[in-house]
Short mmCIF file of C-alpha atoms in Angstrom, two decimals:
data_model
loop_
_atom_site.label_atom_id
_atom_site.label_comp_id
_atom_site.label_asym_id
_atom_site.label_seq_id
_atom_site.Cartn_x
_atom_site.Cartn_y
_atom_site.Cartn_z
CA UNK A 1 -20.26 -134.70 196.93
CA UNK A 2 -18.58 -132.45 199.69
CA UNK A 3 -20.80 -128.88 199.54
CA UNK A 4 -18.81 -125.34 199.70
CA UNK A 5 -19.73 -122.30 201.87
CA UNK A 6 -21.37 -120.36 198.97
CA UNK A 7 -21.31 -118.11 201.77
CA UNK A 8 -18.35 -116.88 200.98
CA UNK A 9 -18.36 -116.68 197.33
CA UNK A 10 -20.92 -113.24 199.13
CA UNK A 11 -17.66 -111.57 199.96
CA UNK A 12 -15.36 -109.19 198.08
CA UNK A 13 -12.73 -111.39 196.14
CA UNK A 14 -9.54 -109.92 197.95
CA UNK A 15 -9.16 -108.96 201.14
CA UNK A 16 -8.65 -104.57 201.18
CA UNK A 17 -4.95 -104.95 202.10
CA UNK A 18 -4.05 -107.74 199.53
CA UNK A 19 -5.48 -105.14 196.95
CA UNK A 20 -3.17 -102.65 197.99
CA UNK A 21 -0.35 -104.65 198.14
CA UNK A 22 -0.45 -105.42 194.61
CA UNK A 23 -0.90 -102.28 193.77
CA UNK A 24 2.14 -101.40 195.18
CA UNK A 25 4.14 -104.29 194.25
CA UNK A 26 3.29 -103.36 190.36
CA UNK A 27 4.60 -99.45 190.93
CA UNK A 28 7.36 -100.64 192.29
CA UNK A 29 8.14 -103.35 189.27
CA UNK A 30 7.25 -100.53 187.08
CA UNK A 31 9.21 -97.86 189.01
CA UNK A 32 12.42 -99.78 190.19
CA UNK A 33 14.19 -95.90 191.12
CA UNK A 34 11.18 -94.99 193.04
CA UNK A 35 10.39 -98.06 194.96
CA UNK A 36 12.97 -97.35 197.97
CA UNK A 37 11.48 -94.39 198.23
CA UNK A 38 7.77 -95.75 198.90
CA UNK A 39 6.52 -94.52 202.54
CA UNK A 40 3.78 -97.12 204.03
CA UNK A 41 0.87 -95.43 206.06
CA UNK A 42 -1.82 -97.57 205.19
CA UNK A 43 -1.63 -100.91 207.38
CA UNK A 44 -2.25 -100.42 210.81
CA UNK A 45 0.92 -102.69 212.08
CA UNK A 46 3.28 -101.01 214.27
CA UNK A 47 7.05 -100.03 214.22
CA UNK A 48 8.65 -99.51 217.49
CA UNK A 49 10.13 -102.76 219.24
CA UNK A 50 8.51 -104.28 221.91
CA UNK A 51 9.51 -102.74 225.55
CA UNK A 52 12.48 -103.92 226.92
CA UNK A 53 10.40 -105.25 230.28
CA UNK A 54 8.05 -107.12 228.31
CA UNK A 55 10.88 -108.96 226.11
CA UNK A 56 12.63 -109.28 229.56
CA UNK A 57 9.74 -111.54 230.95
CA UNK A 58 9.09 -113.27 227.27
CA UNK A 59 12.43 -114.79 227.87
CA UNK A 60 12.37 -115.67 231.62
CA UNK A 61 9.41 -117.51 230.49
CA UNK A 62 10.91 -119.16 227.41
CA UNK A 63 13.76 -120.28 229.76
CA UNK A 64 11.10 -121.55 232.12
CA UNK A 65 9.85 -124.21 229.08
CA UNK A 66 13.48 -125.31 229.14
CA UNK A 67 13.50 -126.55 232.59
CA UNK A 68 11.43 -130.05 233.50
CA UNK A 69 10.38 -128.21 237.09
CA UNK A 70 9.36 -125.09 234.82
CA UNK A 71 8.35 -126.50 231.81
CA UNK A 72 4.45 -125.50 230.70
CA UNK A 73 2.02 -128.02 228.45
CA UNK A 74 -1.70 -127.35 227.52
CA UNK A 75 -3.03 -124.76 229.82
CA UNK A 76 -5.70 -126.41 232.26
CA UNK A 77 -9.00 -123.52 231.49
CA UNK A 78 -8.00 -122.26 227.86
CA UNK A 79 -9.25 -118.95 229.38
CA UNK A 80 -5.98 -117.46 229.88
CA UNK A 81 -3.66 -118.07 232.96
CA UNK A 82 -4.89 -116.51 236.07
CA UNK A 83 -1.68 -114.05 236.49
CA UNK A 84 -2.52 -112.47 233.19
CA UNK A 85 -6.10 -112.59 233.99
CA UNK A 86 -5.55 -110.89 237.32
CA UNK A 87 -3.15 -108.18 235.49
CA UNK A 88 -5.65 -107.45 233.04
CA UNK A 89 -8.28 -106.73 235.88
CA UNK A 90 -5.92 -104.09 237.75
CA UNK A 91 -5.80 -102.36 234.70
CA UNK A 92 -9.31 -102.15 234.60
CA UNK A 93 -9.69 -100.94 237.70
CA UNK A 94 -6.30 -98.46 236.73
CA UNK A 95 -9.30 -96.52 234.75
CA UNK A 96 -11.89 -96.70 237.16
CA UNK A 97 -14.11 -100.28 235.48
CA UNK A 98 -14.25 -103.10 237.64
CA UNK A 99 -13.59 -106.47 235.78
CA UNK A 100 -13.16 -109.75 237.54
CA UNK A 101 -10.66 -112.00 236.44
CA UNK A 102 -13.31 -114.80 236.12
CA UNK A 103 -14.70 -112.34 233.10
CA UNK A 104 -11.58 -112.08 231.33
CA UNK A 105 -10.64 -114.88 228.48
CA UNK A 106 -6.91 -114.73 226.83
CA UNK A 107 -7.27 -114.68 223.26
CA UNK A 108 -4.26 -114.21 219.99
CA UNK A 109 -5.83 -111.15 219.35
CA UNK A 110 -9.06 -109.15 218.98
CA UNK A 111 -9.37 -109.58 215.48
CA UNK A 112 -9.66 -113.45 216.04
CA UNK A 113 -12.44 -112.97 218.69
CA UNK A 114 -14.37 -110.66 216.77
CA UNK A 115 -15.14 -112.87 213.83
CA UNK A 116 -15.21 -116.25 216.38
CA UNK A 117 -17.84 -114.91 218.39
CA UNK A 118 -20.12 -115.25 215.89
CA UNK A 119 -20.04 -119.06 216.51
CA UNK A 120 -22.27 -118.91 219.78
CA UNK A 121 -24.95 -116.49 217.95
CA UNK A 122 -27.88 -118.25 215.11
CA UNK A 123 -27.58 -117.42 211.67
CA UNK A 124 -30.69 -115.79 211.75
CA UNK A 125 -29.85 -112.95 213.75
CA UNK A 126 -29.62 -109.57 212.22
CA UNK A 127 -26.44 -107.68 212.68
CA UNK A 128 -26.04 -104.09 212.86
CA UNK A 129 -22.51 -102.55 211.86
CA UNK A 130 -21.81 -98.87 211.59
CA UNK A 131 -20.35 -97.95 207.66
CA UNK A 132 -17.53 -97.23 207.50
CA UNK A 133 -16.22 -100.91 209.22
CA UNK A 134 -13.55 -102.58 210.06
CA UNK A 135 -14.08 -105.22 207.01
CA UNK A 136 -13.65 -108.65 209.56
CA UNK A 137 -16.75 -107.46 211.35
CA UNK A 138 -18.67 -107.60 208.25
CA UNK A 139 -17.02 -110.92 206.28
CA UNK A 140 -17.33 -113.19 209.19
CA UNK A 141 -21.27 -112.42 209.23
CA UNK A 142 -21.26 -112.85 205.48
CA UNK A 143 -19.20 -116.05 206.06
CA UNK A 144 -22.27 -117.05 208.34
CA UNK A 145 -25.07 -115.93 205.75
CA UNK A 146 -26.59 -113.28 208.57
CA UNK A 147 -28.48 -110.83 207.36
CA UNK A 148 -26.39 -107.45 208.04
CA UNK A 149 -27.91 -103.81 208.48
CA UNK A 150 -25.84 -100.68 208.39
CA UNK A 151 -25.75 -97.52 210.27
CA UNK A 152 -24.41 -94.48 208.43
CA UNK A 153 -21.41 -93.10 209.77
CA UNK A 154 -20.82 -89.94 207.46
CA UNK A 155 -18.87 -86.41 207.60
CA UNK A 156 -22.29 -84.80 208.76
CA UNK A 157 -22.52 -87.08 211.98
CA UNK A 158 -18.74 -86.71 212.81
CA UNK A 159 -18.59 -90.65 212.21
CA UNK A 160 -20.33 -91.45 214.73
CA UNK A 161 -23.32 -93.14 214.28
CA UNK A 162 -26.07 -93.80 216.18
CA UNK A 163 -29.21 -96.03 216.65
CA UNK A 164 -32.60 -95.68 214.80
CA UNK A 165 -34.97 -96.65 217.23
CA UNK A 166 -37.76 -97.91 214.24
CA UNK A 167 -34.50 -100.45 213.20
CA UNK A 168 -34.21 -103.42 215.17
CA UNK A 169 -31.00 -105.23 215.37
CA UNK A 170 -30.37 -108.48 217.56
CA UNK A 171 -26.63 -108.05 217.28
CA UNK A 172 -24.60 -104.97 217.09
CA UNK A 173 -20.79 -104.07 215.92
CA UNK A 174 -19.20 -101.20 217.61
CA UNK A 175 -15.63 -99.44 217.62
CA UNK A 176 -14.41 -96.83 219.56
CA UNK A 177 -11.91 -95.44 218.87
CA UNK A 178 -13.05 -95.87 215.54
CA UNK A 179 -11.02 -98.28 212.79
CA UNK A 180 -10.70 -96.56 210.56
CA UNK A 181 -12.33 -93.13 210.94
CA UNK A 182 -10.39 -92.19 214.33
CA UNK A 183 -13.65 -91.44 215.98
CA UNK A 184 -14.34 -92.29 219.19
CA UNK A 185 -18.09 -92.40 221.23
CA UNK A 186 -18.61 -90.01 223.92
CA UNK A 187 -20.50 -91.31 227.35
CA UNK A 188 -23.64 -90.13 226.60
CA UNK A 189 -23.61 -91.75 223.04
CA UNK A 190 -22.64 -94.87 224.44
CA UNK A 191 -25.54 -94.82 226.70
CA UNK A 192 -27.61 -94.25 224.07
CA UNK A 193 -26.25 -97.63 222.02
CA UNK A 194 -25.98 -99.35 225.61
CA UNK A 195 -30.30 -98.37 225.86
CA UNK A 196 -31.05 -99.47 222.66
CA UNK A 197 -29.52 -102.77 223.08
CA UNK A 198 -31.18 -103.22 226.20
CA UNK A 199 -34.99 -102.29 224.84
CA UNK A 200 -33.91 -104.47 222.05
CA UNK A 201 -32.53 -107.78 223.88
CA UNK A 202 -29.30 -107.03 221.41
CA UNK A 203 -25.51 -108.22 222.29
CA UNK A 204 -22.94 -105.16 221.66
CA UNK A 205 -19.58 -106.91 220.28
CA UNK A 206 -17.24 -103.77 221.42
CA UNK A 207 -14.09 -103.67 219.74
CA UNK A 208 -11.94 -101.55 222.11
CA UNK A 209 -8.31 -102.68 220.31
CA UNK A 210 -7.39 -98.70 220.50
CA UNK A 211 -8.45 -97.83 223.83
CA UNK A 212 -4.69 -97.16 225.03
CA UNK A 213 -5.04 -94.18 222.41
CA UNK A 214 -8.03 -92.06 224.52
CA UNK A 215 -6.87 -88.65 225.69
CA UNK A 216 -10.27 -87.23 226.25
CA UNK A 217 -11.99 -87.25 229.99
CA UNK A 218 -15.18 -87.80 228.12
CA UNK A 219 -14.73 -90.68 225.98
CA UNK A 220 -15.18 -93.88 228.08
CA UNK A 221 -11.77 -96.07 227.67
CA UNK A 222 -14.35 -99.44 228.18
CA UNK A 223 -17.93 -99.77 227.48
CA UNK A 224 -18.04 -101.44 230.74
CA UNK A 225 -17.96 -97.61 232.54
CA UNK A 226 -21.14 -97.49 230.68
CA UNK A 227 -24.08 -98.72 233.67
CA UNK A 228 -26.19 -101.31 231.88
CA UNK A 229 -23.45 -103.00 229.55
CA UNK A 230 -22.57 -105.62 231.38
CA UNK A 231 -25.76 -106.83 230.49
CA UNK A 232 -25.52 -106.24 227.02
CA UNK A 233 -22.03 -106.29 225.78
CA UNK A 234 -18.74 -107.73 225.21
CA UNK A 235 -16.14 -106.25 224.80
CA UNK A 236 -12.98 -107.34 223.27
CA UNK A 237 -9.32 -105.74 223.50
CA UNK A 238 -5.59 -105.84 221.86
CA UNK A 239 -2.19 -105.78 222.74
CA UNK A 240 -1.52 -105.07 219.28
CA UNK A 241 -1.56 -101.42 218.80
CA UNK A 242 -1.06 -101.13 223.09
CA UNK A 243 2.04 -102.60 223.61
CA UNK A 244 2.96 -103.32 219.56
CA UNK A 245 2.37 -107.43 219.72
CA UNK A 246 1.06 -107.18 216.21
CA UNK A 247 3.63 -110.28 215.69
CA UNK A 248 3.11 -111.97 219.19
CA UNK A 249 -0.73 -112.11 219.28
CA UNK A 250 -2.28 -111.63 222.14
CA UNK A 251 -5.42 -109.72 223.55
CA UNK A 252 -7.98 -110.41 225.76
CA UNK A 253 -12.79 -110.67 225.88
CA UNK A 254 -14.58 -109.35 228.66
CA UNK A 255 -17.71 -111.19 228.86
CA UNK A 256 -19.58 -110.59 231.92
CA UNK A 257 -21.78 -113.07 233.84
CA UNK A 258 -24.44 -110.96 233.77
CA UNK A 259 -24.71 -111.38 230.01
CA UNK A 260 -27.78 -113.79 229.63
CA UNK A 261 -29.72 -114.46 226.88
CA UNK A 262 -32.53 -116.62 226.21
CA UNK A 263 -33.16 -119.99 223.89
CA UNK A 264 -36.10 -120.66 221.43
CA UNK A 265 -37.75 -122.15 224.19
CA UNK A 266 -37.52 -119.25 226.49
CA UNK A 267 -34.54 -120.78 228.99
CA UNK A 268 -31.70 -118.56 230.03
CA UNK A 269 -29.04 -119.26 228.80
CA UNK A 270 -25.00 -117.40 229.45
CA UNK A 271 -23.25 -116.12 226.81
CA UNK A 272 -19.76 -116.63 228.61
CA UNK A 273 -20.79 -120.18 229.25
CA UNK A 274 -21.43 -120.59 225.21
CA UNK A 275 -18.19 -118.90 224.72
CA UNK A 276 -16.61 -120.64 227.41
CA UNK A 277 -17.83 -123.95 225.89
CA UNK A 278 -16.85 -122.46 222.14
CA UNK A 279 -13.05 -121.75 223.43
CA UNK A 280 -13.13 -125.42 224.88
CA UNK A 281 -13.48 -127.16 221.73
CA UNK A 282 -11.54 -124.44 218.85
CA UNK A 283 -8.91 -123.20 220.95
CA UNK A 284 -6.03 -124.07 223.04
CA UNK A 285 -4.91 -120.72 224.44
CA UNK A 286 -1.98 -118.10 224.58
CA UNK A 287 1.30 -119.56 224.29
CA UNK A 288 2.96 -119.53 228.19
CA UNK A 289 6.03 -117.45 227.56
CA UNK A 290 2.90 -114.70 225.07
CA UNK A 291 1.51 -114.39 228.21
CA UNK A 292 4.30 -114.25 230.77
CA UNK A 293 5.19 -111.25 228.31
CA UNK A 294 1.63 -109.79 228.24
CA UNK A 295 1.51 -109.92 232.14
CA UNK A 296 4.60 -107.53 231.99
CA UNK A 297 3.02 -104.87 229.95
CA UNK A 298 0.38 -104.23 232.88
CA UNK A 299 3.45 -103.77 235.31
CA UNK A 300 4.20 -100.45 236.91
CA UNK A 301 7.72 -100.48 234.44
CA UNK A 302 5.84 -102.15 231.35
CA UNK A 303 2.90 -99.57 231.33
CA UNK A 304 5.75 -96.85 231.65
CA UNK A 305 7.86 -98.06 228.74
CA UNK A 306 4.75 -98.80 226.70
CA UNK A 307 3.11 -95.45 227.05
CA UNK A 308 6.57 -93.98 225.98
CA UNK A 309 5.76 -95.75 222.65
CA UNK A 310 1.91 -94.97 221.95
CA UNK A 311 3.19 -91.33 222.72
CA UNK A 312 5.71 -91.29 220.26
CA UNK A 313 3.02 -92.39 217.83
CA UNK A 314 0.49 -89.48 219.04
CA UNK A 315 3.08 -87.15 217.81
CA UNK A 316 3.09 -88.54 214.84
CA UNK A 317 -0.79 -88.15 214.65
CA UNK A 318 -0.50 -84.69 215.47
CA UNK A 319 2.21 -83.96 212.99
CA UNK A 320 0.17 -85.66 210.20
CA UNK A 321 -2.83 -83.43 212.06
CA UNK A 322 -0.70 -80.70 211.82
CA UNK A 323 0.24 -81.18 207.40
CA UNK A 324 -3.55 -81.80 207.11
CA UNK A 325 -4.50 -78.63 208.67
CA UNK A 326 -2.18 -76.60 206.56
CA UNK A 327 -3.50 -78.29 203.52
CA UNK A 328 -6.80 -77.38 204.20
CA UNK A 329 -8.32 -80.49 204.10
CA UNK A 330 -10.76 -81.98 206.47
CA UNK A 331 -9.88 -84.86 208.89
CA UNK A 332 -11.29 -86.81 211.70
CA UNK A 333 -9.14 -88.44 214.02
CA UNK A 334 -5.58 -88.21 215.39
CA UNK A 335 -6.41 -87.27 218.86
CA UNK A 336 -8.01 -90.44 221.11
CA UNK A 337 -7.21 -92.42 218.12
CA UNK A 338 -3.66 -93.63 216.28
CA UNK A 339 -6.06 -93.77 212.64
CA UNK A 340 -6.30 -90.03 210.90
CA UNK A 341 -9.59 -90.01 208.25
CA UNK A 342 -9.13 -87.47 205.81
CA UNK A 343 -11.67 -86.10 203.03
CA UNK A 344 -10.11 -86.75 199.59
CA UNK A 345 -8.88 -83.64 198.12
CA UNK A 346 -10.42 -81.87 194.69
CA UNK A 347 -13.39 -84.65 194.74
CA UNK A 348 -11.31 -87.74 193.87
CA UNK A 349 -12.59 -90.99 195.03
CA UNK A 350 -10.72 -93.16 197.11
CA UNK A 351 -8.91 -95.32 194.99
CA UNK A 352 -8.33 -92.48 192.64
CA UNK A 353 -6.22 -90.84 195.78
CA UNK A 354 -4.18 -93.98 196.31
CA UNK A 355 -2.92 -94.11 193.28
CA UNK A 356 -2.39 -90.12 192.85
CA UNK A 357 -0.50 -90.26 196.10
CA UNK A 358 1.35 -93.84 194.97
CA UNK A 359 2.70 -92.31 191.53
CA UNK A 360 3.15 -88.60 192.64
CA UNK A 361 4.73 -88.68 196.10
CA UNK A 362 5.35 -92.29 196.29
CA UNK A 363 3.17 -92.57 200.00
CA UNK A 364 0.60 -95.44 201.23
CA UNK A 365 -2.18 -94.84 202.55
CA UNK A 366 -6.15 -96.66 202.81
CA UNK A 367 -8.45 -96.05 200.18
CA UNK A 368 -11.87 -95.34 202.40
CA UNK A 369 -14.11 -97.23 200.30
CA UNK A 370 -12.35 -100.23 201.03
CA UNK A 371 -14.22 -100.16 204.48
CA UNK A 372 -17.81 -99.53 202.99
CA UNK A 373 -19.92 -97.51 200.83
CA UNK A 374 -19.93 -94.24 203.74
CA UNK A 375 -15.78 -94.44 203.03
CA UNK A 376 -15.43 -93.13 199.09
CA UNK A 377 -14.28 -90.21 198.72
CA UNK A 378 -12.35 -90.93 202.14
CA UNK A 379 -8.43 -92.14 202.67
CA UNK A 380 -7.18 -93.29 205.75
CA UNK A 381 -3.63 -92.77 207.38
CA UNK A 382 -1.63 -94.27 210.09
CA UNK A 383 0.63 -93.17 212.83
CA UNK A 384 2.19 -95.96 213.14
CA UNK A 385 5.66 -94.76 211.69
CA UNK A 386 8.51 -93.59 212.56
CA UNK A 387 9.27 -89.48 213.20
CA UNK A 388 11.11 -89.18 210.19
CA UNK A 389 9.04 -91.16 207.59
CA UNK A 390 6.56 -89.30 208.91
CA UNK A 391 7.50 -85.77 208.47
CA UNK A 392 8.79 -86.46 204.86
CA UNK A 393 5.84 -87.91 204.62
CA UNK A 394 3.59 -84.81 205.17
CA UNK A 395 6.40 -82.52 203.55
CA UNK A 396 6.03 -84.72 200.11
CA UNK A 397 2.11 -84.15 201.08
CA UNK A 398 2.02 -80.18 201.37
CA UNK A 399 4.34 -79.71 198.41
CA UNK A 400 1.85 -82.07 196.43
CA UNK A 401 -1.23 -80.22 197.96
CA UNK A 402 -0.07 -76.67 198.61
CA UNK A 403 2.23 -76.20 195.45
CA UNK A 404 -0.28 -77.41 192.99
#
């Protein structure tokens, strides 16, 4: 008889955002007069089109497949073709870390790679992951039956955890800018992770899918400007929030040759060559014209029209910022970040606060708990609107908060 995973009967039984979307699916049932007016600031997908240069190369390249002399089949390394490889690099280097292109690997997006690269590690490793979490960082070790340790990332730390040297951890989960508590690591406090890991012969998985969102001189936009990570880490970034290919998939894992580990029997052993080897058999790559159109967000006119975009979404952030403030209620993030965390208002737990803000002023957000333990009591919100949704948005918020 064929044997399950009971692996995963371990994990919650709906993912956070399925949860949420039948919660708002019965309102709306329930409230056919108020459904239209439903504003969504919980999932972190984007809403601005895609910039004109980058659908400008998607098509060249889509023509290209059209043409015999042109035409593209499997891609020869499965690593990512060496244009986009090479574009990712300058960009690097465009904030002062230098990445070779040999380092680089083309994946559909960082949330793929963060729950993949748990492949290459044994299942008796102990993984470390600061609470509040993205939830994939957590189900794919669950999936895996690893034992999982958590660092407390609470409202008296700023939400920024940091090691306990008595705790050993052999693998460690890291975001910065935080998703979802919009905070973000400073230098020194990445040192600090990028020593432990060192004493501790651990591997950093850095998920960096925000970076694009760092305003601050003193929060690193890589872990890789960090001396001592590259032999430690890997890091692992998005176009999704970047340049808004939340429906294209793409993104890309820096995994340095320096990165060695050793075997059971004591032999060295590189990570990139496990992951290399990993990619080989599960994965065929980027589709050609994905990456054609990823190569053209890292040009001089992509990165322009791009920025214009994750700009128009800081304003929202500050606006939202802004409401909070007036409120009176306490936030994290907003600035470095596109995620605002926000402390519940009058005590109410997190679900409690979805629903008040559901049925009262008919607005989405994230209950907190939904990302650990260290989240009730917290709700997160998204820029990722437009102007106007957002400003009604906060205006429904204040009249709720202020008026009452």
């Amino acid at each position: 008889m064929a044997q399950v995973n009971e692996n995963f009967l371990n994990l919650e039984k709906n993912y956070l955002f399925i949860d949420i979307a039948k919660k708002i699916k019965a309102y709306s049932e329930e409230n056919p007069d108020k459904a239209a007016k439903i504003i969504r600031m919980g999932i972190g997908d984007v809403t601005l089109p895609i910039a004109k240069a980058v659908v400008d190369a998607m098509k060249k390249a889509a023509d290209e497949m059209g043409v015999k002399e042109t035409f593209r089949g499997y891609e020869d390394s499965g690593a990512g073709y060496d244009f986009l490889r090479e574009a990712v690099s300058g960009y690097y280097k465009s904030f002062g870390v230098n990445v070779s292109p040999s380092e680089i690997r083309i994946n559909d997006g960082a949330k793929s790679d963060c729950g993949n690269i748990t492949d290459i590690f044994g299942s008796d490793n102990t993984v470390l992951i600061t609470d509040p979490a993205y939830p994939v960082y957590v189900d794919t070790n669950v999936m895996s039956g690893r034992k999982i340790i958590y660092a407390d990332c609470t409202e008296e730390n700023g939400f920024a955890a940091m090691p306990d040297e008595n705790v050993h951890a052999d693998i460690i989960y890291l975001c910065s800018p935080n998703n979802p508590t919009g905070s973000a690591y400073t230098r020194d406090q990445l040192k600090v992770w990028v020593d432990y890991a060192l004493k501790n012969n651990a591997v950093i998985i850095y998920d960096s899918a925000y970076e694009a969102f760092i305003t601050d001189a003193d929060v690193p936009r890589s872990i890789f400007a960090i001396e001592g990570a590259e032999k430690c880490a890997v890091e692992m970034c998005s176009l999704s929030k970047t340049a808004g290919f939340t429906g294209m998939r793409c993104g890309y894992t820096v995994i340095s040759d320096k990165l060695v580990m050793k075997t059971s029997k004591g032999e060295e052993i590189s990570i990139a060559s496990l992951w290399n080897r990993r990619e080989g058999s599960k994965f065929n790559g980027v589709s050609y014209p994905v990456q054609r159109a990823a190569e053209a967000v890292f040009s001089e006119e992509g990165m322009k029209q791009t920025r214009a975009n994750i700009e128009y979404y800081q304003e929202n952030a500050r606006i939202i910022g802004e409401a909070l403030d007036e409120c009176g209620i306490k936030y994290t993030g907003g600035k470095n970040s596109p995620y605002i965390w926000l402390k519940c208002p009058n005590g109410m737990g997190s679900w409690e606060f979805f629903d008040y803000m559901l049925h009262e002023i008919q607005v989405v957000g994230t209950p907190g708990k939904g990302f650990g333990k260290n989240g009730e009591g917290w709700f997160r919100l998204t820029s990722f609107n437009t102007h106007e949704n957002t400003k009604e948005a906060m205006e429904r918020l204040k009249k709720l908060i202020i008026d009452k």
